[in-house]
XYZ file of C-alpha atoms in Angstrom:
556
model
C -24.517 25.726 31.682
C -22.939 23.978 28.718
C -23.038 25.621 25.311
C -22.868 23.969 21.908
C -21.626 25.518 18.681
C -22.187 24.071 15.227
C -20.891 25.457 11.972
C -23.005 26.614 9.043
C -22.354 27.840 5.528
C -22.341 31.499 6.501
C -19.692 31.079 9.177
C -17.545 28.973 6.855
C -17.600 31.683 4.212
C -16.362 34.311 6.694
C -13.411 32.563 8.302
C -11.104 34.758 10.328
C -7.475 34.867 9.313
C -4.716 33.916 11.752
C -3.602 37.542 11.798
C -7.020 38.528 13.208
C -6.698 36.298 16.285
C -4.171 38.471 18.149
C -1.435 35.843 17.884
C 2.246 36.495 18.562
C 4.299 37.410 15.486
C 6.550 34.402 16.087
C 3.560 32.074 15.841
C 2.340 33.810 12.696
C 5.759 33.388 11.094
C 5.743 29.683 11.942
C 2.237 29.322 10.500
C 3.334 31.092 7.325
C 6.333 28.774 7.047
C 3.967 25.788 7.260
C 1.993 27.236 4.350
C -1.301 27.543 6.230
C -3.029 30.323 4.276
C -6.120 30.396 6.487
C -7.454 28.515 9.525
C -9.671 25.484 9.105
C -13.240 25.778 10.491
C -12.315 24.000 13.729
C -9.248 26.233 14.182
C -11.225 29.384 13.458
C -13.709 28.539 16.224
C -11.488 26.804 18.785
C -8.484 29.156 18.982
C -10.390 32.264 20.229
C -12.366 30.175 22.741
C -9.202 28.586 24.161
C -7.524 31.987 24.387
C -10.520 33.080 26.480
C -9.777 30.181 28.855
C -12.867 28.086 28.122
C -12.984 24.295 28.333
C -13.625 22.679 24.949
C -14.987 19.467 23.520
C -13.966 19.435 19.845
C -15.598 16.999 17.469
C -14.296 17.190 13.910
C -13.335 14.670 11.294
C -9.808 13.374 10.976
C -7.540 15.670 8.996
C -9.510 18.799 9.872
C -6.681 20.511 11.788
C -7.575 19.639 15.388
C -3.910 19.499 16.451
C -3.262 23.075 15.361
C -6.530 24.125 16.982
C -5.278 23.336 20.482
C -1.489 23.734 20.065
C -1.590 27.326 18.736
C -3.500 28.794 21.733
C -1.364 26.793 24.175
C 1.798 28.301 22.714
C 0.234 31.777 22.750
C -0.738 31.416 26.431
C 2.793 30.300 27.326
C 4.335 33.265 25.494
C 1.934 35.605 27.308
C 2.981 34.101 30.662
C 6.690 34.448 29.807
C 6.207 38.234 29.659
C 5.400 38.113 33.376
C 7.652 35.300 34.624
C 10.524 33.402 33.018
C 10.569 30.746 35.741
C 10.634 27.243 34.147
C 7.329 25.435 34.646
C 5.359 22.672 32.994
C 2.266 24.543 31.889
C 0.614 22.124 29.447
C 0.125 18.347 29.358
C -1.064 16.778 26.096
C -2.096 13.121 26.266
C -2.801 10.853 23.297
C -3.500 7.104 23.150
C -0.630 6.050 20.856
C 3.094 6.694 20.621
C 2.759 7.493 16.939
C 0.202 10.206 17.638
C 2.363 11.632 20.442
C 5.254 11.837 18.012
C 3.050 13.553 15.445
C 1.794 16.135 17.973
C 5.378 16.732 19.093
C 6.471 17.294 15.493
C 3.633 19.753 14.817
C 4.336 21.606 18.054
C 8.025 21.948 17.180
C 7.027 23.406 13.810
C 4.697 25.923 15.464
C 7.367 26.950 17.999
C 10.293 27.114 15.577
C 10.511 30.929 16.007
C 10.155 30.814 19.817
C 11.862 27.539 20.772
C 13.793 29.196 23.608
C 10.635 30.514 25.260
C 8.446 27.453 24.610
C 10.170 24.090 25.015
C 8.463 20.814 24.145
C 9.194 17.232 25.253
C 7.691 13.923 24.120
C 8.011 11.324 26.898
C 6.141 8.573 25.034
C 9.015 7.525 22.749
C 11.455 6.482 25.476
C 11.944 2.768 26.102
C 11.589 3.115 29.867
C 10.674 5.792 32.397
C 14.204 6.285 33.719
C 15.597 7.170 30.299
C 13.070 10.011 30.048
C 13.862 11.492 33.471
C 16.578 13.853 32.152
C 14.122 15.299 29.623
C 11.940 16.588 32.466
C 14.719 17.902 34.697
C 14.690 21.356 33.076
C 10.881 21.624 33.328
C 9.784 21.986 29.683
C 6.741 24.138 28.984
C 4.769 21.422 27.148
C 4.866 17.688 27.922
C 3.392 15.159 25.486
C 2.799 11.474 26.266
C 0.368 8.606 26.655
C -1.700 8.454 29.852
C 0.283 5.429 31.080
C 3.632 7.142 30.556
C 2.420 10.403 32.156
C 1.191 8.458 35.175
C 4.529 6.660 35.521
C 6.429 9.951 35.715
C 3.919 11.521 38.071
C 4.145 8.551 40.444
C 7.964 8.702 40.743
C 8.029 12.492 41.009
C 9.942 13.265 37.814
C 6.869 15.176 36.578
C 5.160 17.606 38.953
C 1.988 19.397 37.835
C 0.000 20.229 40.963
C 1.015 23.917 41.006
C 2.114 24.878 37.500
C -0.280 23.193 35.036
C -2.713 25.493 33.260
C -3.890 23.371 30.282
C -4.726 19.676 29.859
C -5.461 18.227 26.394
C -6.657 14.708 25.574
C -6.444 13.992 21.844
C -8.360 11.145 20.153
C -10.449 11.060 23.303
C -12.750 8.327 21.997
C -9.805 5.885 21.969
C -8.322 6.632 25.380
C -10.579 4.202 27.282
C -10.543 1.686 24.419
C -6.768 1.397 24.775
C -7.173 0.570 28.458
C -6.235 3.968 29.891
C -9.300 4.601 32.067
C -7.469 3.891 35.350
C -4.400 5.850 34.220
C -6.464 8.927 33.334
C -8.236 8.885 36.680
C -4.888 8.579 38.464
C -3.371 11.443 36.443
C -6.238 13.746 37.436
C -5.325 13.289 41.114
C -1.921 14.896 40.460
C -3.341 17.991 38.740
C -4.261 21.334 40.334
C -7.872 22.058 41.187
C -8.226 24.682 38.446
C -6.995 24.209 34.896
C -8.265 24.527 31.340
C -9.186 21.217 29.683
C -9.700 20.232 26.048
C -11.006 16.983 24.586
C -10.469 16.443 20.853
C -12.067 13.564 18.976
C -13.225 12.516 15.528
C -16.310 10.828 16.978
C -18.488 11.302 20.053
C -18.901 8.035 21.937
C -19.931 6.924 25.412
C -16.238 6.912 26.366
C -15.964 10.576 25.381
C -19.023 11.336 27.510
C -17.358 9.622 30.483
C -14.153 11.586 29.958
C -16.137 14.767 29.589
C -17.681 14.285 33.044
C -14.260 13.626 34.573
C -12.320 16.472 32.975
C -14.474 19.272 31.544
C -16.304 22.029 33.427
C -18.832 24.322 31.732
C -17.404 23.266 28.397
C -18.193 24.593 24.939
C -18.885 21.802 22.478
C -17.677 22.427 18.937
C -19.370 19.955 16.647
C -18.777 20.613 12.968
C -21.382 19.308 10.555
C -18.807 18.014 8.074
C -19.605 14.324 8.370
C -17.271 11.530 9.344
C -15.698 11.629 5.867
C -15.430 14.875 3.869
C -18.094 14.888 1.164
C -16.697 15.587 -2.270
C -13.085 15.029 -1.218
C -13.098 11.228 -1.021
C -14.292 8.918 -3.789
C -15.270 5.426 -2.663
C -14.847 2.490 -5.049
C -15.645 -1.202 -4.761
C -14.427 -4.238 -6.657
C -15.678 -7.745 -5.951
C -12.773 -10.195 -5.848
C -11.668 -13.265 -3.934
C -8.223 -13.754 -2.391
C -6.306 -14.810 -5.523
C -7.960 -12.122 -7.623
C -7.133 -9.498 -4.997
C -3.467 -10.430 -5.226
C -3.516 -10.369 -9.032
C -5.282 -7.007 -8.975
C -2.758 -5.168 -6.778
C 0.106 -6.667 -8.785
C -1.449 -5.522 -12.066
C -2.481 -2.006 -11.036
C 0.893 -1.155 -9.479
C 2.929 -2.700 -12.268
C 0.808 -1.102 -14.996
C 0.929 2.282 -13.286
C -2.842 2.522 -12.874
C -2.492 3.754 -9.278
C -0.893 7.188 -9.024
C 0.435 8.739 -5.846
C 1.167 7.404 -2.367
C -0.954 4.442 -1.317
C -1.781 2.671 1.942
C -2.945 -0.952 1.705
C -4.876 -2.042 4.792
C -5.181 -5.631 6.015
C -6.853 -7.106 9.104
C -3.882 -9.173 10.320
C -0.168 -8.637 10.761
C 0.797 -11.812 8.894
C -1.303 -10.762 5.899
C 0.557 -7.452 5.706
C 3.894 -9.260 5.520
C 2.510 -11.738 3.008
C 1.507 -8.886 0.693
C 4.888 -7.203 1.176
C 6.746 -10.388 0.195
C 4.315 -10.941 -2.664
C 4.971 -7.501 -4.153
C 8.733 -7.826 -3.672
C 8.769 -10.761 -6.092
C 7.668 -8.358 -8.837
C 10.151 -5.640 -7.934
C 7.527 -3.496 -6.158
C 8.988 -2.020 -2.961
C 6.830 -1.269 0.070
C 7.055 -0.842 3.842
C 5.021 -2.558 6.564
C 3.543 -0.975 9.679
C 1.882 -2.809 12.567
C 1.562 -2.792 16.348
C 4.096 -5.605 16.829
C 6.992 -3.476 15.613
C 9.041 -1.616 18.261
C 8.050 2.021 18.735
C 11.280 3.310 17.178
C 10.783 1.092 14.131
C 7.171 2.236 13.693
C 8.148 5.890 13.841
C 10.992 5.240 11.403
C 8.604 3.589 8.929
C 6.147 6.492 9.156
C 8.973 8.985 8.582
C 10.243 7.075 5.543
C 6.752 6.967 4.071
C 6.149 10.664 4.695
C 9.575 11.474 3.189
C 8.582 9.647 -0.024
C 11.176 6.892 0.359
C 8.277 4.491 -0.116
C 5.178 5.059 -2.216
C 3.342 2.027 -0.834
C 2.688 1.227 2.819
C 1.018 -1.971 4.006
C -0.643 -1.405 7.375
C -2.376 -3.963 9.560
C -5.421 -2.652 11.388
C -5.959 -5.832 13.374
C -7.495 -4.276 16.477
C -11.258 -3.891 16.613
C -11.697 -0.523 18.269
C -15.180 -1.218 19.543
C -14.193 -4.285 21.591
C -10.427 -4.525 22.067
C -10.699 -7.146 24.830
C -12.722 -9.591 22.746
C -11.248 -13.059 23.262
C -11.607 -13.783 19.565
C -9.080 -11.071 18.823
C -6.559 -11.992 21.485
C -3.126 -13.120 20.404
C -0.154 -14.597 22.179
C 2.133 -12.171 20.363
C 3.600 -9.201 22.151
C 1.702 -6.262 20.731
C 2.236 -2.700 21.869
C -1.048 -1.402 23.240
C 0.271 2.141 22.769
C 0.342 1.662 19.005
C -2.308 2.468 16.429
C -2.246 2.546 12.641
C -5.638 3.611 11.335
C -6.086 6.364 13.927
C -4.135 9.472 14.734
C -1.070 9.101 12.516
C -0.756 11.927 10.014
C 0.325 10.147 6.854
C 1.203 12.985 4.498
C -0.080 13.362 0.928
C -1.781 9.969 0.712
C -3.707 9.769 -2.553
C -5.168 6.278 -2.236
C -6.332 3.823 0.391
C -6.848 0.200 -0.669
C -8.752 -2.124 1.651
C -7.267 -5.506 0.760
C -9.306 -6.835 3.680
C -12.541 -4.961 4.316
C -12.515 -3.391 7.816
C -14.318 -5.249 10.563
C -16.492 -2.337 11.678
C -17.813 1.007 10.481
C -15.455 3.186 12.524
C -12.429 1.348 11.213
C -13.570 2.111 7.669
C -14.092 5.779 8.524
C -10.647 6.148 10.023
C -8.920 4.170 7.291
C -10.550 6.475 4.755
C -9.417 9.410 6.878
C -5.786 8.646 6.056
C -6.403 10.255 2.654
C -8.034 13.593 1.726
C -6.297 15.388 4.595
C -6.932 19.133 4.761
C -8.241 20.286 1.393
C -6.673 17.456 -0.617
C -8.664 14.827 -2.486
C -8.288 11.063 -2.307
C -9.854 7.734 -3.123
C -10.702 4.574 -1.189
C -10.876 1.274 -3.065
C -12.287 -1.747 -1.249
C -11.625 -5.243 -2.569
C -14.647 -7.210 -1.389
C -14.984 -10.970 -1.160
C -18.291 -12.818 -0.746
C -17.818 -13.061 3.020
C -17.295 -9.281 3.297
C -20.429 -8.122 1.463
C -22.429 -7.616 4.673
C -19.649 -5.477 6.176
C -19.668 -3.324 3.054
C -23.451 -2.906 3.180
C -23.307 -1.817 6.834
C -20.738 0.879 5.983
C -22.775 1.943 2.951
C -25.977 2.306 5.004
C -24.164 4.357 7.635
C -22.353 6.781 5.318
C -25.115 7.417 2.777
C -27.525 8.735 5.431
C -28.208 12.391 4.813
C -26.435 12.436 1.457
C -29.542 11.543 -0.558
C -27.760 8.857 -2.585
C -28.483 5.179 -3.095
C -24.892 4.156 -2.406
C -21.554 5.833 -1.759
C -19.599 3.059 -3.453
C -18.884 3.409 -7.137
C -17.949 0.412 -9.275
C -14.244 0.339 -10.064
C -14.221 -0.260 -13.800
C -11.615 -2.959 -14.153
C -11.917 -6.085 -16.274
C -10.336 -8.936 -14.370
C -10.553 -11.224 -17.396
C -8.056 -8.992 -19.249
C -5.242 -9.657 -16.785
C -5.123 -13.432 -17.140
C -1.357 -13.263 -17.634
C -0.974 -11.303 -14.396
C -3.298 -13.712 -12.602
C -1.170 -16.682 -13.663
C 1.991 -15.059 -12.302
C 0.270 -13.768 -9.167
C -1.119 -17.192 -8.282
C 2.350 -18.745 -8.143
C 3.863 -15.788 -6.297
C 1.039 -15.730 -3.730
C 1.493 -19.440 -3.007
C 5.244 -18.949 -2.680
C 4.681 -16.616 0.291
C 3.931 -19.411 2.741
C 3.526 -19.106 6.498
C 7.118 -20.254 6.900
C 8.304 -17.555 4.488
C 6.364 -14.901 6.426
C 7.811 -16.166 9.712
C 11.348 -16.139 8.330
C 10.895 -12.640 6.935
C 9.777 -11.395 10.329
C 12.745 -13.091 11.998
C 15.004 -11.312 9.552
C 13.355 -8.015 10.493
C 13.841 -8.734 14.210
C 17.522 -9.551 13.681
C 17.966 -6.292 11.802
C 16.372 -4.397 14.690
C 18.796 -6.113 17.083
C 21.783 -5.085 14.953
C 20.535 -1.470 14.847
C 19.623 -1.268 18.540
C 21.507 1.481 20.369
C 20.866 -0.224 23.734
C 22.548 -3.441 22.563
C 25.498 -1.705 20.909
C 27.489 -1.653 24.136
C 26.681 -5.280 24.867
C 27.900 -6.404 21.446
C 31.114 -4.407 21.892
C 31.801 -6.349 25.090
C 30.601 -9.663 23.623
C 31.662 -9.731 19.971
C 31.258 -13.513 19.854
C 27.504 -13.185 20.403
C 27.268 -10.689 17.551
C 29.283 -12.980 15.286
C 27.073 -15.944 16.193
C 23.956 -13.916 15.439
C 25.309 -12.730 12.093
C 26.292 -16.262 11.067
C 23.105 -17.936 12.181
C 21.438 -20.431 9.860
C 20.263 -18.859 6.588
C 16.625 -17.868 6.543
C 14.304 -19.441 4.013
C 12.853 -16.296 2.556
C 10.975 -16.014 -0.720
C 13.156 -16.160 -3.817
C 13.038 -13.091 -6.034
C 13.207 -14.244 -9.679
C 14.636 -11.273 -11.617
C 12.445 -11.873 -14.665
C 9.257 -11.229 -12.655
C 10.206 -7.567 -12.264
C 9.595 -7.113 -15.996
C 6.195 -6.905 -17.660
C 6.226 -8.775 -20.964
C 4.328 -7.120 -23.760
C 2.132 -10.147 -24.322
C 0.459 -9.981 -20.871
C -0.466 -6.274 -21.054
C -4.209 -5.852 -21.766
C -4.812 -4.668 -25.357
C -6.885 -1.731 -24.128
C -3.843 -0.374 -22.244
C -1.254 -0.804 -24.981
C -2.699 2.193 -26.819
C -1.911 4.493 -23.877
C 1.551 6.002 -24.547
C 4.028 6.008 -21.671
C 1.787 4.071 -19.288
C 4.517 1.566 -18.443
C 7.780 0.372 -19.907
C 7.098 -3.181 -20.977
C 9.774 -5.672 -21.894
C 9.064 -6.043 -25.592
C 12.024 -8.367 -26.077
C 10.245 -11.145 -24.198
C 8.276 -12.605 -27.079
C 7.711 -16.191 -28.057
C 10.289 -17.189 -30.680
C 10.064 -20.128 -33.038
C 12.623 -22.866 -32.259
C 15.234 -22.822 -35.081
C 15.661 -25.989 -37.111
C 18.979 -27.751 -37.853
C 19.713 -25.789 -41.019
C 19.131 -22.470 -39.234
C 21.505 -23.517 -36.438
C 24.133 -24.500 -39.007
C 23.826 -21.168 -40.815
C 24.242 -19.290 -37.549
C 27.249 -21.405 -36.686
C 28.833 -20.663 -40.082
C 28.406 -16.905 -39.543
C 30.524 -17.042 -36.377
C 34.221 -16.518 -37.323
C 35.340 -18.985 -34.644
C 33.502 -21.800 -36.398
C 33.901 -20.675 -40.002
C 36.143 -23.124 -41.938
C 37.303 -20.274 -44.176
C 40.947 -19.438 -43.242
C 40.231 -15.726 -43.389
C 37.597 -16.209 -40.734
C 40.072 -17.999 -38.474
C 42.603 -15.184 -38.925
C 40.008 -12.621 -37.939
C 39.139 -14.592 -34.805
C 42.816 -14.991 -33.811
C 43.484 -11.301 -34.270
C 40.559 -10.458 -31.992
C 41.912 -12.786 -29.302
C 45.367 -11.191 -29.514
C 43.940 -7.684 -29.155
C 42.017 -8.742 -26.041
C 45.154 -10.193 -24.449
C 47.106 -6.994 -25.091
C 44.411 -4.975 -23.360
């Protein structure tokens, strides 16, 4: 008999504290170090149920604390077992559809086990380039193994990972994406290597037919936790819209970033990889730094970009969400490029402290919008989502509006972004030229430059280049790439192009007030200036002064 639990206002107002859940002191210290004052609703309900050994299906919005909800009880169960037996065993397998999400879960688990790392060891097998390189990580039988279904299956098939006797807990995170990423066969194969009895948990932001299929395969007498918090937290996210075509979109992002109208960390979403690089090159021309993230980057590079963004080395990230989650095998979306199917940008990755999401291209479906918006307003933080909408994207916007406004009792969730495009004519003029300068060839060359940099930084190729220095020299001295020129004057904002309404705001931006139109001097003015210069002054005293200056310089 399956049971279902849904939250209500009364239960939310009486949340249990972590100290009331009979958790180990080492876990409580780690939680305190993370700054978690109290459990989120999903954690408050899920942790006691998992400690009782029940199977769970958790449905809660992105950013609600699902990772902590299943990691904390897993660690507690392992610590309880270590009181009886210290024999090394793999007791928990956590599977997620993307390498980025596996890395995030691994990071959170390390933080929660920082006070008991000797008794609860964690390994992420998804980040390794090949299966053989990850073999040594599993030799000592870590307590928790994290990986994608494909990578877990690879290790199970060669015997480097054995679970048929020791496994007690199986977790599938972002369960609604597991089949969409083509892991259905891998999941079914993994289940054949597991013991007959184990605790299972499915965690997802949405409940789809794929989740139902997984539920039948994995769960037994499960408790369903379905929080009534909506797909996007009401009151935490403000949705804005601005109607603009391609050129106006480019001028807008240039103006708002350069004028300081956007505060905090920002993710700009596009629908294609090339568009993300085009925007990056476009912003670089104005001295605006950003980083790009997409599924065509190597796994190590993607994780490095996410870390740099989370460490505040970049305030702007441009992410391409080119994969339609609903139909990933659609021929219209196929590309000859080598994309990593174990990569995802809009789902799973925990971008920290993101204040704004800008949809440069409106998402192609409702779920993509929901999960893009979920990159901001994580936990109890607030955020905003601004969608730049062209004429061809109006229907997509209306579909999202109809879906999200149901049950809220409002006519529309989208507020008008009050911005007068006609006041940034000077920015538009500059942006038009800069946008056209980022041609397809420039984008291609920029990506080649990025690939060459990855080759230079590759640890696997380091030994090869040491043995073949001529190849490295040839690669370094290859033909120069035709990248976009970066005119230094474009990094400045002349006073005359700043909208009058913004000039009255003190400290908004440092404009270059010296760049003003000057009247061309006439002949008499030039002559007077020439006469003031001692080097050209016919007066002997002036010549003496000039000669004395030259002598002093030579002595120095």
